JSON list of C-alpha atoms in Angstrom, two decimals:
[
{"chain": "A", "resi": 5, "resn": "MET", "atom": "CA", "xyz": [10.27, 20.43, 0.01]},
{"chain": "A", "resi": 6, "resn": "PHE", "atom": "CA", "xyz": [7.77, 19.96, 2.82]},
{"chain": "A", "resi": 7, "resn": "ALA", "atom": "CA", "xyz": [6.02, 23.16, 1.44]},
{"chain": "A", "resi": 8, "resn": "SER", "atom": "CA", "xyz": [5.74, 21.82, -1.81]},
{"chain": "A", "resi": 9, "resn": "TYR", "atom": "CA", "xyz": [4.32, 18.39, -0.42]},
{"chain": "A", "resi": 10, "resn": "ALA", "atom": "CA", "xyz": [1.87, 20.34, 1.76]},
{"chain": "A", "resi": 11, "resn": "CYS", "atom": "CA", "xyz": [0.68, 21.98, -1.18]},
{"chain": "A", "resi": 12, "resn": "LEU", "atom": "CA", "xyz": [0.17, 18.88, -3.31]},
{"chain": "A", "resi": 13, "resn": "ARG", "atom": "CA", "xyz": [-2.06, 17.62, -0.36]},
{"chain": "A", "resi": 14, "resn": "VAL", "atom": "CA", "xyz": [-3.92, 20.55, -0.25]},
{"chain": "A", "resi": 15, "resn": "LYS", "atom": "CA", "xyz": [-4.15, 20.64, -4.20]},
{"chain": "A", "resi": 16, "resn": "LEU", "atom": "CA", "xyz": [-5.36, 17.07, -4.35]},
{"chain": "A", "resi": 17, "resn": "ALA", "atom": "CA", "xyz": [-8.01, 17.17, -1.75]},
{"chain": "A", "resi": 18, "resn": "GLY", "atom": "CA", "xyz": [-9.62, 20.46, -2.65]},
{"chain": "A", "resi": 19, "resn": "ASP", "atom": "CA", "xyz": [-9.43, 19.14, -6.56]},
{"chain": "A", "resi": 20, "resn": "PHE", "atom": "CA", "xyz": [-10.45, 15.82, -6.00]},
{"chain": "A", "resi": 21, "resn": "THR", "atom": "CA", "xyz": [-14.32, 15.70, -7.55]},
{"chain": "A", "resi": 22, "resn": "PRO", "atom": "CA", "xyz": [-15.44, 12.11, -8.60]},
{"chain": "A", "resi": 23, "resn": "SER", "atom": "CA", "xyz": [-17.37, 11.86, -12.33]},
{"chain": "A", "resi": 24, "resn": "SER", "atom": "CA", "xyz": [-19.56, 9.72, -13.55]},
{"chain": "A", "resi": 25, "resn": "SER", "atom": "CA", "xyz": [-17.10, 7.68, -15.12]},
{"chain": "A", "resi": 26, "resn": "SER", "atom": "CA", "xyz": [-16.04, 4.41, -13.74]},
{"chain": "A", "resi": 27, "resn": "SER", "atom": "CA", "xyz": [-12.43, 4.17, -14.91]},
{"chain": "A", "resi": 28, "resn": "SER", "atom": "CA", "xyz": [-12.29, 8.19, -14.30]},
{"chain": "A", "resi": 29, "resn": "ASN", "atom": "CA", "xyz": [-13.59, 7.17, -10.57]},
{"chain": "A", "resi": 30, "resn": "GLU", "atom": "CA", "xyz": [-10.73, 4.24, -10.58]},
{"chain": "A", "resi": 31, "resn": "THR", "atom": "CA", "xyz": [-7.96, 6.71, -11.72]},
{"chain": "A", "resi": 32, "resn": "ASN", "atom": "CA", "xyz": [-8.79, 9.81, -9.45]},
{"chain": "A", "resi": 33, "resn": "TYR", "atom": "CA", "xyz": [-8.97, 7.52, -6.65]},
{"chain": "A", "resi": 34, "resn": "ASN", "atom": "CA", "xyz": [-5.00, 5.52, -7.44]},
{"chain": "A", "resi": 35, "resn": "ILE", "atom": "CA", "xyz": [-3.84, 9.07, -7.67]},
{"chain": "A", "resi": 36, "resn": "TYR", "atom": "CA", "xyz": [-5.16, 10.06, -4.52]},
{"chain": "A", "resi": 37, "resn": "SER", "atom": "CA", "xyz": [-3.98, 7.07, -2.33]},
{"chain": "A", "resi": 38, "resn": "TYR", "atom": "CA", "xyz": [-0.91, 7.64, -4.14]},
{"chain": "A", "resi": 39, "resn": "PHE", "atom": "CA", "xyz": [-0.11, 10.75, -1.97]},
{"chain": "A", "resi": 40, "resn": "LEU", "atom": "CA", "xyz": [-2.26, 10.85, 0.66]},
{"chain": "A", "resi": 41, "resn": "GLY", "atom": "CA", "xyz": [-2.59, 6.79, 1.61]},
{"chain": "A", "resi": 42, "resn": "LEU", "atom": "CA", "xyz": [-4.62, 4.15, 2.03]},
{"chain": "A", "resi": 43, "resn": "ASP", "atom": "CA", "xyz": [-7.58, 3.76, 4.03]},
{"chain": "A", "resi": 44, "resn": "ARG", "atom": "CA", "xyz": [-7.33, 1.03, 6.76]},
{"chain": "A", "resi": 45, "resn": "PRO", "atom": "CA", "xyz": [-9.89, -1.74, 4.96]},
{"chain": "A", "resi": 46, "resn": "VAL", "atom": "CA", "xyz": [-8.06, -1.82, 2.21]},
{"chain": "A", "resi": 47, "resn": "ILE", "atom": "CA", "xyz": [-4.55, -2.26, 3.55]},
{"chain": "A", "resi": 48, "resn": "GLU", "atom": "CA", "xyz": [-6.31, -4.64, 5.50]},
{"chain": "A", "resi": 49, "resn": "SER", "atom": "CA", "xyz": [-7.66, -6.69, 2.61]},
{"chain": "A", "resi": 50, "resn": "PHE", "atom": "CA", "xyz": [-3.77, -7.10, 1.60]},
{"chain": "A", "resi": 51, "resn": "PRO", "atom": "CA", "xyz": [-2.83, -10.50, 2.57]},
{"chain": "A", "resi": 52, "resn": "LYS", "atom": "CA", "xyz": [-1.11, -11.39, 5.66]},
{"chain": "A", "resi": 53, "resn": "VAL", "atom": "CA", "xyz": [1.04, -14.25, 7.41]},
{"chain": "A", "resi": 54, "resn": "VAL", "atom": "CA", "xyz": [2.70, -15.51, 10.53]},
{"chain": "A", "resi": 55, "resn": "LEU", "atom": "CA", "xyz": [6.42, -16.75, 10.04]},
{"chain": "A", "resi": 56, "resn": "GLY", "atom": "CA", "xyz": [7.13, -20.19, 11.02]},
{"chain": "A", "resi": 57, "resn": "GLU", "atom": "CA", "xyz": [9.90, -21.65, 11.93]},
{"chain": "A", "resi": 58, "resn": "SER", "atom": "CA", "xyz": [11.57, -21.55, 8.43]},
{"chain": "A", "resi": 59, "resn": "LYS", "atom": "CA", "xyz": [10.72, -18.07, 8.09]},
{"chain": "A", "resi": 60, "resn": "ARG", "atom": "CA", "xyz": [9.98, -18.57, 4.60]},
{"chain": "A", "resi": 61, "resn": "LEU", "atom": "CA", "xyz": [6.93, -16.35, 3.15]},
{"chain": "A", "resi": 62, "resn": "PRO", "atom": "CA", "xyz": [4.52, -17.79, 0.62]},
{"chain": "A", "resi": 63, "resn": "SER", "atom": "CA", "xyz": [6.19, -18.98, -2.99]},
{"chain": "A", "resi": 64, "resn": "SER", "atom": "CA", "xyz": [4.04, -16.52, -4.83]},
{"chain": "A", "resi": 65, "resn": "PHE", "atom": "CA", "xyz": [5.54, -13.77, -3.11]},
{"chain": "A", "resi": 66, "resn": "SER", "atom": "CA", "xyz": [9.14, -12.15, -3.28]},
{"chain": "A", "resi": 67, "resn": "ASP", "atom": "CA", "xyz": [12.00, -14.37, -1.22]},
{"chain": "A", "resi": 68, "resn": "THR", "atom": "CA", "xyz": [13.92, -12.43, 0.94]},
{"chain": "A", "resi": 69, "resn": "ASN", "atom": "CA", "xyz": [14.13, -12.74, 4.87]},
{"chain": "A", "resi": 70, "resn": "THR", "atom": "CA", "xyz": [14.53, -8.43, 5.91]},
{"chain": "A", "resi": 71, "resn": "CYS", "atom": "CA", "xyz": [11.68, -5.77, 5.82]},
{"chain": "A", "resi": 72, "resn": "ALA", "atom": "CA", "xyz": [12.69, -3.06, 3.53]},
{"chain": "A", "resi": 73, "resn": "ILE", "atom": "CA", "xyz": [11.25, -0.65, 5.56]},
{"chain": "A", "resi": 74, "resn": "CYS", "atom": "CA", "xyz": [12.88, -0.79, 9.08]},
{"chain": "A", "resi": 75, "resn": "LEU", "atom": "CA", "xyz": [15.47, -3.14, 7.17]},
{"chain": "A", "resi": 76, "resn": "CYS", "atom": "CA", "xyz": [15.45, -6.00, 9.90]},
{"chain": "A", "resi": 77, "resn": "GLU", "atom": "CA", "xyz": [15.34, -9.65, 9.45]},
{"chain": "A", "resi": 78, "resn": "TYR", "atom": "CA", "xyz": [11.99, -11.53, 9.94]},
{"chain": "A", "resi": 79, "resn": "CYS", "atom": "CA", "xyz": [11.87, -13.73, 13.07]},
{"chain": "A", "resi": 80, "resn": "VAL", "atom": "CA", "xyz": [9.48, -17.10, 13.65]},
{"chain": "A", "resi": 81, "resn": "LYS", "atom": "CA", "xyz": [6.11, -15.65, 14.29]},
{"chain": "A", "resi": 82, "resn": "ASP", "atom": "CA", "xyz": [6.42, -12.40, 13.01]},
{"chain": "A", "resi": 83, "resn": "SER", "atom": "CA", "xyz": [3.26, -11.12, 11.23]},
{"chain": "A", "resi": 84, "resn": "VAL", "atom": "CA", "xyz": [3.94, -9.70, 7.36]},
{"chain": "A", "resi": 85, "resn": "ARG", "atom": "CA", "xyz": [1.69, -8.47, 5.04]},
{"chain": "A", "resi": 86, "resn": "CYS", "atom": "CA", "xyz": [2.23, -8.71, 1.48]},
{"chain": "A", "resi": 87, "resn": "ILE", "atom": "CA", "xyz": [0.87, -6.65, -1.53]},
{"chain": "A", "resi": 88, "resn": "PRO", "atom": "CA", "xyz": [-0.73, -8.45, -4.26]},
{"chain": "A", "resi": 89, "resn": "GLU", "atom": "CA", "xyz": [-0.42, -6.22, -7.32]},
{"chain": "A", "resi": 90, "resn": "CYS", "atom": "CA", "xyz": [4.07, -6.35, -6.70]},
{"chain": "A", "resi": 91, "resn": "ASN", "atom": "CA", "xyz": [4.15, -9.14, -4.40]},
{"chain": "A", "resi": 92, "resn": "HIS", "atom": "CA", "xyz": [6.69, -7.57, -2.46]},
{"chain": "A", "resi": 93, "resn": "CYS", "atom": "CA", "xyz": [6.05, -8.49, 1.77]},
{"chain": "A", "resi": 94, "resn": "PHE", "atom": "CA", "xyz": [7.09, -6.01, 4.71]},
{"chain": "A", "resi": 95, "resn": "HIS", "atom": "CA", "xyz": [6.40, -6.62, 8.67]},
{"chain": "A", "resi": 96, "resn": "ALA", "atom": "CA", "xyz": [2.61, -6.12, 8.81]},
{"chain": "A", "resi": 97, "resn": "ASP", "atom": "CA", "xyz": [3.23, -2.58, 11.14]},
{"chain": "A", "resi": 98, "resn": "CYS", "atom": "CA", "xyz": [5.67, -1.07, 9.07]},
{"chain": "A", "resi": 99, "resn": "VAL", "atom": "CA", "xyz": [3.56, -1.65, 5.88]},
{"chain": "A", "resi": 100, "resn": "ASP", "atom": "CA", "xyz": [0.63, -0.88, 7.78]},
{"chain": "A", "resi": 101, "resn": "GLU", "atom": "CA", "xyz": [2.02, 2.39, 8.68]},
{"chain": "A", "resi": 102, "resn": "TRP", "atom": "CA", "xyz": [3.78, 3.50, 5.76]},
{"chain": "A", "resi": 103, "resn": "LEU", "atom": "CA", "xyz": [0.60, 2.52, 3.50]},
{"chain": "A", "resi": 104, "resn": "GLN", "atom": "CA", "xyz": [-1.54, 4.91, 5.49]},
{"chain": "A", "resi": 105, "resn": "LYS", "atom": "CA", "xyz": [0.82, 7.65, 4.98]},
{"chain": "A", "resi": 106, "resn": "SER", "atom": "CA", "xyz": [1.99, 7.08, 1.52]},
{"chain": "A", "resi": 107, "resn": "GLY", "atom": "CA", "xyz": [-0.21, 4.90, -1.14]},
{"chain": "A", "resi": 108, "resn": "SER", "atom": "CA", "xyz": [2.25, 3.37, -3.08]},
{"chain": "A", "resi": 109, "resn": "CYS", "atom": "CA", "xyz": [4.54, -0.03, -2.45]},
{"chain": "A", "resi": 110, "resn": "PRO", "atom": "CA", "xyz": [8.17, 1.10, -0.57]},
{"chain": "A", "resi": 111, "resn": "ILE", "atom": "CA", "xyz": [10.25, -0.76, -2.66]},
{"chain": "A", "resi": 112, "resn": "CYS", "atom": "CA", "xyz": [8.58, -0.41, -6.61]},
{"chain": "A", "resi": 113, "resn": "ARG", "atom": "CA", "xyz": [6.12, 2.90, -6.06]},
{"chain": "A", "resi": 114, "resn": "SER", "atom": "CA", "xyz": [3.32, 0.91, -7.38]},
{"chain": "A", "resi": 115, "resn": "SER", "atom": "CA", "xyz": [-0.26, 1.41, -6.23]},
{"chain": "A", "resi": 116, "resn": "PRO", "atom": "CA", "xyz": [-1.30, -1.57, -4.02]},
{"chain": "A", "resi": 117, "resn": "VAL", "atom": "CA", "xyz": [-4.53, -0.98, -5.59]},
{"chain": "A", "resi": 118, "resn": "SER", "atom": "CA", "xyz": [-5.76, -2.82, -8.46]},
{"chain": "A", "resi": 119, "resn": "THR", "atom": "CA", "xyz": [-7.07, -0.80, -11.16]},
{"chain": "A", "resi": 120, "resn": "SER", "atom": "CA", "xyz": [-9.21, -3.04, -12.78]},
{"chain": "A", "resi": 121, "resn": "ALA", "atom": "CA", "xyz": [-11.44, -3.68, -9.71]},
{"chain": "A", "resi": 122, "resn": "GLY", "atom": "CA", "xyz": [-11.88, -3.53, -5.86]},
{"chain": "A", "resi": 123, "resn": "SER", "atom": "CA", "xyz": [-11.37, 0.39, -6.05]},
{"chain": "A", "resi": 124, "resn": "THR", "atom": "CA", "xyz": [-13.91, 2.42, -4.45]},
{"chain": "A", "resi": 125, "resn": "PRO", "atom": "CA", "xyz": [-13.76, 6.28, -5.36]},
{"chain": "A", "resi": 126, "resn": "LEU", "atom": "CA", "xyz": [-13.65, 8.43, -2.54]},
{"chain": "A", "resi": 127, "resn": "PRO", "atom": "CA", "xyz": [-17.30, 10.53, -1.31]}
]
């Protein structure tokens, strides 16, 4: 399984050539980031909140009290980062590391990068 992943990673890295089409660039970037992870500035652009005494997430995001990555309950003063495309939230440290390795939401596997705007094609 690791060999398949390594071959795919090398193939994607070698085959990535931006085209002149903006939508094609966005699609290539999303495919590339799905397998190889996201850049830190992209990850840091996602909303981050510090939980208060109620330990409640903002109302527009998923209402859960457990991080799906580490399976620990959220505590007061935990930093939580939310993925705006799917509204799933996780401990900031957990999801930052996850997204650097895999550019997809740990729960729904959707791309956290909007395909309509904001993505920058790789050089």
